[in-house]
Coordinates of C-alpha atoms in Angstrom, one line a residue:
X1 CA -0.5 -28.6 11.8
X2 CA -1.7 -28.4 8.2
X3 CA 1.1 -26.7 6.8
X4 CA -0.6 -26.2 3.5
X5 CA -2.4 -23.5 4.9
X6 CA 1.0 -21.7 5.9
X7 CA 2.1 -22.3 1.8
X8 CA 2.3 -18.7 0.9
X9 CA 4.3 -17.6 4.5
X10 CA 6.6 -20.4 4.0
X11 CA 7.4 -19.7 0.2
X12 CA 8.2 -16.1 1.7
X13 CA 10.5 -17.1 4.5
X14 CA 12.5 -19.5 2.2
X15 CA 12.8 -16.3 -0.4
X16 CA 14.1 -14.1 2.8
X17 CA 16.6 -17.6 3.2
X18 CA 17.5 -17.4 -0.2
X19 CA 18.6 -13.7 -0.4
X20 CA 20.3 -14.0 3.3
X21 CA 22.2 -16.8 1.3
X22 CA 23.4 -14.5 -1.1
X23 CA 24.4 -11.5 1.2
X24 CA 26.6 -13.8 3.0
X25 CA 28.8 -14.6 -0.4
X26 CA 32.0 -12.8 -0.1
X27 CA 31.2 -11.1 -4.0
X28 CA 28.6 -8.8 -5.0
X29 CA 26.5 -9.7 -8.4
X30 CA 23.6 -7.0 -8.8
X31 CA 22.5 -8.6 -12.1
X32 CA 22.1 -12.3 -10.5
X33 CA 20.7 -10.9 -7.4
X34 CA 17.9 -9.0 -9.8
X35 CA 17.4 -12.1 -11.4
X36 CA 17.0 -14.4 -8.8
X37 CA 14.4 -11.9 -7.2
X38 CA 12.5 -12.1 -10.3
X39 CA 12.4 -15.8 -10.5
X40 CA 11.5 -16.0 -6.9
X41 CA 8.9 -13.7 -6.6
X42 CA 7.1 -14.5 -10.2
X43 CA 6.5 -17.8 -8.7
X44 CA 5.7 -16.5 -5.4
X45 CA 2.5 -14.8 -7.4
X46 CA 1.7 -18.4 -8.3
X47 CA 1.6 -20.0 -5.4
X48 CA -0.8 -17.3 -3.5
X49 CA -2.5 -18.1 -6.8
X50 CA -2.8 -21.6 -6.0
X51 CA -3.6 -21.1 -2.3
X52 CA -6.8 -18.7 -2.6
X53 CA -9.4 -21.3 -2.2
X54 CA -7.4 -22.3 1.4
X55 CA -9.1 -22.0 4.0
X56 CA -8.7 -22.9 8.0
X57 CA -7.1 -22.0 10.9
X58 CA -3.8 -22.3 12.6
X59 CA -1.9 -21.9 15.6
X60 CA -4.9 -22.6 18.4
X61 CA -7.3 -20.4 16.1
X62 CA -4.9 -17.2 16.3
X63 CA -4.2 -17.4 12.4
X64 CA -7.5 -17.7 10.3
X65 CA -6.9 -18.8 6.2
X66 CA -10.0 -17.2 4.4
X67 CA -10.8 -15.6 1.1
X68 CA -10.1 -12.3 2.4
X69 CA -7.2 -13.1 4.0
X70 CA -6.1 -15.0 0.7
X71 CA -7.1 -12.0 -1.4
X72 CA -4.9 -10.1 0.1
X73 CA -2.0 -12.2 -0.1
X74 CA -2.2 -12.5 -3.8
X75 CA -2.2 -8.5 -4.0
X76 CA 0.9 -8.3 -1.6
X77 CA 2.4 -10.9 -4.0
X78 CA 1.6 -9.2 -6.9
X79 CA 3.1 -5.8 -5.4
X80 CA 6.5 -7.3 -4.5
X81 CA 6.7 -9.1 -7.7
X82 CA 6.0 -5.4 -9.3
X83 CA 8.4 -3.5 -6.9
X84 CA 10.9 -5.9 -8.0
X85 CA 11.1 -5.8 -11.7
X86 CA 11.1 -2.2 -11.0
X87 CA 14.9 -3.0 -9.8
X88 CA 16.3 -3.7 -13.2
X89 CA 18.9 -0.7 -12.3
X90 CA 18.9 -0.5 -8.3
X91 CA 21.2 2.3 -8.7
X92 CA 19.6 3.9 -5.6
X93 CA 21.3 1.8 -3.7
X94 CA 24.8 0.3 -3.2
X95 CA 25.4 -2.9 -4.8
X96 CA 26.9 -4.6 -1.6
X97 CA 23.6 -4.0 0.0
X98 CA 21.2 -5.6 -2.7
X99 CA 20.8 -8.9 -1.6
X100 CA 19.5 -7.1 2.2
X101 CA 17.3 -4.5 0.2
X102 CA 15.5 -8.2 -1.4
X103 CA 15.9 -9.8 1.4
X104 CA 14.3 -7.0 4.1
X105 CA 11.5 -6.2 0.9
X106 CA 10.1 -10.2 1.2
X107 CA 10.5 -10.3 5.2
X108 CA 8.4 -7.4 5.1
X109 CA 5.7 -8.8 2.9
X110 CA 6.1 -12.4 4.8
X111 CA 5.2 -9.8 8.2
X112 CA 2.1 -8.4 6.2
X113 CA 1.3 -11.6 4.8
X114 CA 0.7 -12.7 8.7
X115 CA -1.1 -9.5 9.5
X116 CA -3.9 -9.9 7.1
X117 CA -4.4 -13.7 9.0
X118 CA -3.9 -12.5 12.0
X119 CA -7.1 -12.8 14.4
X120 CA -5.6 -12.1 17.7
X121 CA -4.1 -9.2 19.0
X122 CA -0.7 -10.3 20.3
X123 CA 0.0 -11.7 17.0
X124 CA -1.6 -8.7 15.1
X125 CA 0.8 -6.4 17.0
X126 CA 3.9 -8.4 16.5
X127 CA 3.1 -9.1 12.5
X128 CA 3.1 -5.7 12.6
X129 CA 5.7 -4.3 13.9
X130 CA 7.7 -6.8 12.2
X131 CA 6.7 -5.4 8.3
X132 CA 7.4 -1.9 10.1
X133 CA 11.2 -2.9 11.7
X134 CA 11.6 -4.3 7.8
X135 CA 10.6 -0.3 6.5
X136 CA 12.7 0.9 9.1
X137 CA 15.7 -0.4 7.6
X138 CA 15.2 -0.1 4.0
X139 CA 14.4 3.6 4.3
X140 CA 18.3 4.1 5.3
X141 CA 19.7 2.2 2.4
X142 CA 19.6 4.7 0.3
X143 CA 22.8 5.6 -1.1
X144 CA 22.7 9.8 -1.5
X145 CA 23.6 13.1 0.7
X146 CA 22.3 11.9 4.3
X147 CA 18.3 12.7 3.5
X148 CA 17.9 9.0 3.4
X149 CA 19.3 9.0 7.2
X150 CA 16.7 11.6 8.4
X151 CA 14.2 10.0 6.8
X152 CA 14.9 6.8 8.2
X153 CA 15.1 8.2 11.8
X154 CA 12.0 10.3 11.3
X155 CA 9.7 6.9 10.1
X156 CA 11.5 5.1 13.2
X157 CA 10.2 7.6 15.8
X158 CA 7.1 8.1 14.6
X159 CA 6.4 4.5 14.2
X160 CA 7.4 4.0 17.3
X161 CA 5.2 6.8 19.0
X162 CA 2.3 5.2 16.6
X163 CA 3.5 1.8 18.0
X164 CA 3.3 2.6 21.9
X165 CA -0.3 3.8 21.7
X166 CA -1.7 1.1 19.7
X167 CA 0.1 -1.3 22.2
X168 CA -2.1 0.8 25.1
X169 CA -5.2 0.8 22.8
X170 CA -5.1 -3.5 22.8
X171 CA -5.1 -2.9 26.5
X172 CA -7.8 -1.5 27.0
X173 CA -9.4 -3.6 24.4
X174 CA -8.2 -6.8 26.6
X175 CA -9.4 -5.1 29.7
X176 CA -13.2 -4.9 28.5
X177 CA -13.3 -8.1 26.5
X178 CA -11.0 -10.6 28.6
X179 CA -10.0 -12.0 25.6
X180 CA -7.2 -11.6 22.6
X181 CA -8.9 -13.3 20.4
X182 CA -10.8 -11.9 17.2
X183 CA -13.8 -14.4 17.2
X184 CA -14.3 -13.8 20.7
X185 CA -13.9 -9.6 20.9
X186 CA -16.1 -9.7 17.4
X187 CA -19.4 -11.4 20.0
X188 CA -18.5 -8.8 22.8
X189 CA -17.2 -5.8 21.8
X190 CA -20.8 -4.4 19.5
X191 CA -22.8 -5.4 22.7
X192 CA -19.8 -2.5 25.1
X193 CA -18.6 -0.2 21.9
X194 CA -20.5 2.5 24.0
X195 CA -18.9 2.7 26.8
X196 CA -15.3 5.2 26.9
X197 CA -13.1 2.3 27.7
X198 CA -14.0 -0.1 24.7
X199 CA -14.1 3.6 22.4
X200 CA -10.9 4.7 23.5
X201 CA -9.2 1.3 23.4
X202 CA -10.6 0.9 19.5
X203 CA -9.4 4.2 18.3
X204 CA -5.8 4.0 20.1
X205 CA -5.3 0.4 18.3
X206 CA -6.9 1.8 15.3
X207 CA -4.0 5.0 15.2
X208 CA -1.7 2.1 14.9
X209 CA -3.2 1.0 11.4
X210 CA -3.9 5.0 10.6
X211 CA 0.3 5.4 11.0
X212 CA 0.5 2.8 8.3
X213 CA -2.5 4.1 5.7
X214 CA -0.7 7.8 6.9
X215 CA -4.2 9.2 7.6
X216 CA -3.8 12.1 9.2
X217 CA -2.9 13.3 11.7
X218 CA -0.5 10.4 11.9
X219 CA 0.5 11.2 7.9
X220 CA 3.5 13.3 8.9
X221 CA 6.1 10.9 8.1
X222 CA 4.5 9.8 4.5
X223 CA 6.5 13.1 2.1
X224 CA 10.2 13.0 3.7
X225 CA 10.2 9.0 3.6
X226 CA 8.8 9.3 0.2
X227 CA 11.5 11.7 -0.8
X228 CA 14.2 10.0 1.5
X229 CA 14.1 6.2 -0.1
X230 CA 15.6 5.3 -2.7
X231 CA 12.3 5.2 -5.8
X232 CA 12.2 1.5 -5.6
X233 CA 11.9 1.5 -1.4
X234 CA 8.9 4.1 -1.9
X235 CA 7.3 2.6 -5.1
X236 CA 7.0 -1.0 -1.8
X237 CA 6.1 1.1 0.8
X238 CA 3.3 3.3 -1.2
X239 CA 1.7 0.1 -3.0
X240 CA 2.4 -3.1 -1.3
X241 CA 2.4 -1.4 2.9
X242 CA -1.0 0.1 1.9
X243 CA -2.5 -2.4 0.8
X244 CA -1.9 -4.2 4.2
X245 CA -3.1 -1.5 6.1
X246 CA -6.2 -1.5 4.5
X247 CA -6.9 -5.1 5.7
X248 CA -6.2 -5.2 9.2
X249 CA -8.0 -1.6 9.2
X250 CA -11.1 -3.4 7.7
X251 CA -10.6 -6.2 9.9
X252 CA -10.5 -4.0 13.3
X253 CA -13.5 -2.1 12.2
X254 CA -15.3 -5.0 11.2
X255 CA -14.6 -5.9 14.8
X256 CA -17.7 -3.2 15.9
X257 CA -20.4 -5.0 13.9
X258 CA -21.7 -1.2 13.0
X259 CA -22.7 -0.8 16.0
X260 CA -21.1 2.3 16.5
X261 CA -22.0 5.9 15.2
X262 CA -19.3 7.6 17.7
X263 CA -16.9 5.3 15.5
X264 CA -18.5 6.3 12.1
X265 CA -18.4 9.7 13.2
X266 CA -14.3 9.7 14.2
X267 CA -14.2 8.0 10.7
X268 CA -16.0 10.6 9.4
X269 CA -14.1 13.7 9.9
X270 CA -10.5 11.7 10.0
X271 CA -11.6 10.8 5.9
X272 CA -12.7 14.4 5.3
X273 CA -9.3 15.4 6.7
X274 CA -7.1 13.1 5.1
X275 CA -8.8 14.6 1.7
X276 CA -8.8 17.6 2.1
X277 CA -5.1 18.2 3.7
X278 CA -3.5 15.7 1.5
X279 CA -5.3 17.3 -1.5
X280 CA -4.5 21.1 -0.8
X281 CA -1.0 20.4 0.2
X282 CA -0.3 18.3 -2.7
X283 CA -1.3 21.4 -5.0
X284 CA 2.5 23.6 -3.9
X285 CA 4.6 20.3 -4.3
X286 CA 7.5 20.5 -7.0
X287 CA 8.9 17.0 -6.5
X288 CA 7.1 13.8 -7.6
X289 CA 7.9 11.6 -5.0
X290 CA 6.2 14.6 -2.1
X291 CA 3.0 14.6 -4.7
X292 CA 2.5 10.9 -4.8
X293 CA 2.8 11.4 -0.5
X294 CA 0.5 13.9 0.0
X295 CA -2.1 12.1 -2.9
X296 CA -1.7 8.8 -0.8
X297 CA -2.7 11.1 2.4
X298 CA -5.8 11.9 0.4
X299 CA -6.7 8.3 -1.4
X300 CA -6.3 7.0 2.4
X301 CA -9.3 9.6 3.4
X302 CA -11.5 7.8 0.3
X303 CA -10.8 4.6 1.0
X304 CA -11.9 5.7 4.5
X305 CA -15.2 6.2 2.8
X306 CA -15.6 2.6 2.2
X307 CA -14.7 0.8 5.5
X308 CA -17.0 3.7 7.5
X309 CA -19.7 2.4 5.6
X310 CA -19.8 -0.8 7.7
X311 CA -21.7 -2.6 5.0
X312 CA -20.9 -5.7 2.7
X313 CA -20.7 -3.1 -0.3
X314 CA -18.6 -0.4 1.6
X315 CA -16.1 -3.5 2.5
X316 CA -15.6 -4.8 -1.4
X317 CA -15.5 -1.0 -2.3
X318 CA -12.6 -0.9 -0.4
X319 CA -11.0 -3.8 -0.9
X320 CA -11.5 -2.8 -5.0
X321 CA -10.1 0.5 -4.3
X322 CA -7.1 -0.9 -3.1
X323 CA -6.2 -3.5 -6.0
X324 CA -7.3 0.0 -7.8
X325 CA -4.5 1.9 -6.0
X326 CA -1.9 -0.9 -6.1
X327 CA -2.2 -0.4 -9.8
X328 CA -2.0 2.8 -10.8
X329 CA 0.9 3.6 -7.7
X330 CA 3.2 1.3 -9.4
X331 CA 2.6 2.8 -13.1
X332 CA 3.3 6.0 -11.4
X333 CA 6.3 5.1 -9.9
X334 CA 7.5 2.9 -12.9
X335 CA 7.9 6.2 -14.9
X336 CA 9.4 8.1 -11.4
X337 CA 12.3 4.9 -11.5
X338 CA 12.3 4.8 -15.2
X339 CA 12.8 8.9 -15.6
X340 CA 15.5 9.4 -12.7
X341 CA 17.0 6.0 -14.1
X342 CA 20.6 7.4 -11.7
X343 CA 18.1 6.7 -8.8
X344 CA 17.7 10.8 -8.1
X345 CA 14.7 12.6 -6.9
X346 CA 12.7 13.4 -9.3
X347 CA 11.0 17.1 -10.0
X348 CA 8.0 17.2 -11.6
X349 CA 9.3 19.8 -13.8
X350 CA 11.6 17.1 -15.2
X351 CA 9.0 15.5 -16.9
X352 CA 8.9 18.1 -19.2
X353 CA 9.3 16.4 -23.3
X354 CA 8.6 13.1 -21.7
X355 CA 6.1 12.3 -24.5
X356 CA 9.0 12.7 -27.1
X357 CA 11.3 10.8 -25.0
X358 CA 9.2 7.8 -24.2
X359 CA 5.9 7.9 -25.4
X360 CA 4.8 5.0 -23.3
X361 CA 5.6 6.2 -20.4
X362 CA 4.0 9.1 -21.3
X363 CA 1.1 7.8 -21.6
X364 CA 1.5 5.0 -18.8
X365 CA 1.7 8.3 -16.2
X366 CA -1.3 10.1 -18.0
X367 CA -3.7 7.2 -17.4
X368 CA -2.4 6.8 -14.2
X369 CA -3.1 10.0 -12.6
X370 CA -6.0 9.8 -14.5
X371 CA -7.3 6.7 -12.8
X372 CA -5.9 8.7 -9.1
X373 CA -8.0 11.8 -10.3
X374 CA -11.3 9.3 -10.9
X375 CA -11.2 10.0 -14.4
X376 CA -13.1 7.6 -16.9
X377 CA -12.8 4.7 -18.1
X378 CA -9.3 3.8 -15.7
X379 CA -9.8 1.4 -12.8
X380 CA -10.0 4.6 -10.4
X381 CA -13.2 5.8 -11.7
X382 CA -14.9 2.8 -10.7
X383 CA -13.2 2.5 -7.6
X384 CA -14.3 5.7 -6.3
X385 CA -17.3 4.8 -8.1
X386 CA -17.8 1.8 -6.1
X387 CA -16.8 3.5 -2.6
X388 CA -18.8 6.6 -3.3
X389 CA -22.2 4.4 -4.1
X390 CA -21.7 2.1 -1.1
X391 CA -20.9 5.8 1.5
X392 CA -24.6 6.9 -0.3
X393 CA -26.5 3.9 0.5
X394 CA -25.3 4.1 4.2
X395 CA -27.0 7.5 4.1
X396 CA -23.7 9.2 4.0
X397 CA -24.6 12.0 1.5
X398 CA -22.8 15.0 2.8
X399 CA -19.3 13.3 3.5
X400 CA -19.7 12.2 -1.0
X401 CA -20.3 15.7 -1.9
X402 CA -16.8 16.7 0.4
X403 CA -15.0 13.8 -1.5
X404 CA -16.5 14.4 -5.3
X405 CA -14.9 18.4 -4.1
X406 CA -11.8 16.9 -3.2
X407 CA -11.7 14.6 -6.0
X408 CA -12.2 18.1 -8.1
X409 CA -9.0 19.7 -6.7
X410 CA -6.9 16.7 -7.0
X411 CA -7.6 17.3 -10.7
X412 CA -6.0 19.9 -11.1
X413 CA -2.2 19.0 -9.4
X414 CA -2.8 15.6 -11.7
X415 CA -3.4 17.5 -14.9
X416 CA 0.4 19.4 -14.1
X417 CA 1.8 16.4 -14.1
X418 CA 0.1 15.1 -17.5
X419 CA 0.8 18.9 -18.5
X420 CA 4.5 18.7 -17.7
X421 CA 5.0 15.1 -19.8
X422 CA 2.8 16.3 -22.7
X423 CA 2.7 20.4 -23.6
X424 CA 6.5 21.3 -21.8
X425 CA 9.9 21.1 -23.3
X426 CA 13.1 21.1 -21.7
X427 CA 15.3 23.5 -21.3
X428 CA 18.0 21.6 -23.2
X429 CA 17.4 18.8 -25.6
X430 CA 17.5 15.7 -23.9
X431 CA 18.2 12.4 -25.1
X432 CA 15.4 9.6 -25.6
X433 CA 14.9 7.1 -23.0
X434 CA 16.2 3.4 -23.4
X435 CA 13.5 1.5 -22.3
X436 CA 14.3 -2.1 -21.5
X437 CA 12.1 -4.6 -23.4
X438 CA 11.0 -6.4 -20.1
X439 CA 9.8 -2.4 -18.9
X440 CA 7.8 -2.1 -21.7
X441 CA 5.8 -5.0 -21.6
X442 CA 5.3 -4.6 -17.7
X443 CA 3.7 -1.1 -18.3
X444 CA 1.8 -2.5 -21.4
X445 CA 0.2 -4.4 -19.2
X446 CA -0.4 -2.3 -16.4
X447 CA -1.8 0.7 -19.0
X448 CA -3.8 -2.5 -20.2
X449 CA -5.1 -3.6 -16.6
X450 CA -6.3 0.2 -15.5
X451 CA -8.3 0.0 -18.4
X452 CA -9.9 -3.7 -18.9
X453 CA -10.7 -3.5 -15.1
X454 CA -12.2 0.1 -15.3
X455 CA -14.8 -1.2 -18.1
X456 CA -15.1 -4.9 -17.0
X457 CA -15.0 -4.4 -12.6
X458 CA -17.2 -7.6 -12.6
X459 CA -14.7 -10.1 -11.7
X460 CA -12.4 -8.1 -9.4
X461 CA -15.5 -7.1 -7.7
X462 CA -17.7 -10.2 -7.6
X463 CA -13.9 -11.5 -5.8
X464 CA -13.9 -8.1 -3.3
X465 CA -17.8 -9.4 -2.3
X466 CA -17.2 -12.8 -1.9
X467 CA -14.2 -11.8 0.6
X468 CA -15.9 -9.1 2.4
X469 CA -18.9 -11.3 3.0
X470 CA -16.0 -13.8 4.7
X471 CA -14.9 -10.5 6.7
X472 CA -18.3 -10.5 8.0
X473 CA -19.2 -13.7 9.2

């Protein structure tokens, strides 16, 4: 086996090694546990670097190394790396348990790390439910009043429900193909998508991938685990887990060779749903974490709009869109971490005299829910953008008007957060924020990224093509 291929996976199982190492020393040090994380995933990022331009299969062709599949690694990379020096004070949760809260975080990425290789079903499923088991736990962790414990059991049960039908949907799919393999369903399924067996069997697996992106109606989980994990715990599962789920989701649909309008048309209305529900319930929410939820609900209905599309542009729109999202998620929840630094929910109304008390986070969460909201000149103006152009050229007019309306009210809960940081004051004076050096740099960057990217796409996206064009072949 060319276990050069495998360089990424391996680097992450010896990481998971590493942290189970230190869990089992009898003495708890949260400060070398941060650091160590740091270390190991900074060169983690390097070595998905280093392994783009891999490319072959493994395991009797179940496990295919390409660009996209490569891509995708590096942004899970990046977004564990992020999540982590997020952890500077991981006072969300108990210090005996933060070598299993790293440990748990990098078996999870190692589990979505496979799913984006993954090219047959058995090992799609597993990969998987193994980055799900890994949520499962670290939703639980959570050192507060019990919500952590409800939240933990709600994800559980609903992931499992979401679980047992995509398990039925691969059935089906088996039953009309004969096969498990990718390559192999890829030549038959386009020439059988029309007939109710082959349908049904795509759109059961596909709920399984729809639980993770929390389109709705499997979105039901997304605002009490949001508000249930600790920041950090949400911060992974709102950047990095997405990010996932957009792959294999491309992958599957990719599967139908657009070949299908019954497909695009389930696609259709599930986007338009996502939008508009997450949009319109997002409006009423008082607490940042339940905003961010219900805005994911919605971004999940636009990115949506790229993979219905079917095309070589409507597959690097989404793929942008996500390294789009990945971004501006983690500057969000960089301030949420930063602001509730005692690892407390945080209320949106709490923002209020942020711009006196840290003007870079200030301005960090302004051009981040301005990027969310598709304003100009940030990363998310280009990524809707990019998904809205590609949704037009597959003659998808009517469903770009519904987003550019949703887009419009999304404004408006965005600009109360931007309102809150900027024109509120506390109730009673509050003390600056003490920004750790290390912080500031990583959202001087970020701010920095949103920006360059949103003017310059041309790299990012001439990357997105070349791996969508891979997805297609």
């Amino acid at each position: 086996m060319k276990w050069i291929l495998f360089l990424p996976e391996i680097y992450c199982l010896l990481m998971a090694a590493a942290f189970f190492g230190l869990a089992m020393l009898p003495r708890t040090n949260p400060r070398r546990d941060y650091q160590v994380a740091v270390l190991l995933a900074s060169v983690g990022v390097l070595i998905s670097l280093m392994s783009v331009r891999l490319h072959g299969t493994l395991f009797f062709e179940a496990y295919r190394i390409d660009l996209f599949s490569q891509v995708f690694k590096v942004m899970l990379a990046m977004g564990l790396f992020l999540v982590i020096c997020l952890c500077t004070e991981l006072r969300g949760v108990e210090e005996r348990y933060h070598p299993e809260f790293y440990l748990f975080l990098t078996t999870c990425t190692f589990a979505m790390m496979m799913l984006v290789s993954a090219v047959e079903l058995l090992t799609i499923y597993i990969a998987l439910e193994l980055s799900s088991y890994s949520l499962y736990i670290l939703v639980p962790l959570r050192r507060g009043p019990g919500t952590d414990v409800e939240a933990g059991i709600k994800y559980l049960m609903v992931g499992a429900s979401a679980s047992a039908v995509m398990l039925f949907g691969l059935s089906y799919i088996f039953g009309v193909t004969h096969t498990t393999y990718v390559a192999e369903i890829m030549k038959i399924l386009p020439t059988v998508i029309t007939t109710p067996a082959a349908m049904i069997g795509l759109l059961l697996t596909l709920c399984g991938f729809f639980f993770k992106l929390a389109v709705f109606p499997f979105h039901f989980w997304a605002p009490d685990v949001y508000q249930g994990a600790s920041n950090q715990v949400t911060a992974f599962i709102a950047t990095a887990s997405k990010v996932g789920a957009v792959a294999i989701l491309m992958r599957m649909v990719a599967l139908t060779g657009g070949a299908s309008k019954y497909l695009v048309d389930v696609l259709v209305v599930l986007s338009i749903a996502s939008m508009t529900i997450g949009n319109l319930t997002a409006i009423v929410q008082k607490d940042m974490k339940r905003l961010l939820a219900y805005s994911s609900i919605s971004h999940a209905g636009y990115v949506l709009i790229g993979i219905l599309s079917m095309s070589a542009s409507g597959y690097a729109s989404a793929i942008f869109y996500a390294v789009a999202y990945l971004i501006m998620n983690l500057c969000c929840f960089l301030v949420v971490v930063n602001v509730a630094y005692d690892g407390s929910d945080l209320k949106i109304a709490q923002l209020a005299g942020l711009h006196r008390r840290s003007p870079l986070l200030a301005m960090t969460l302004m051009l981040a829910v301005f990027g969310l909201a598709g304003i100009p000149p940030t990363i998310g103006f280009t990524g809707k953008f990019l998904v809205f152009a590609a949704a037009v050229a597959r003659g998808h007019l009517v469903l770009v008007i519904i987003a550019m309306i949703n887009a419009t009210i999304s404004l408006y809960y965005y600009i109360l957060v931007v309102k809150a940081a900027y024109l509120l004051e506390p109730d009673v004076e509050m003390e600056r924020l003490n920004i750790s050096m290390p912080t500031k740099v990583l959202a001087g960057a970020l701010v920095a990224v949103m920006v360059v990217i949103g003017i310059y796409p041309h790299h990012v996206l001439e990357v997105a093509r070349a791996a969508a064009k891979g997805l297609m072949m």
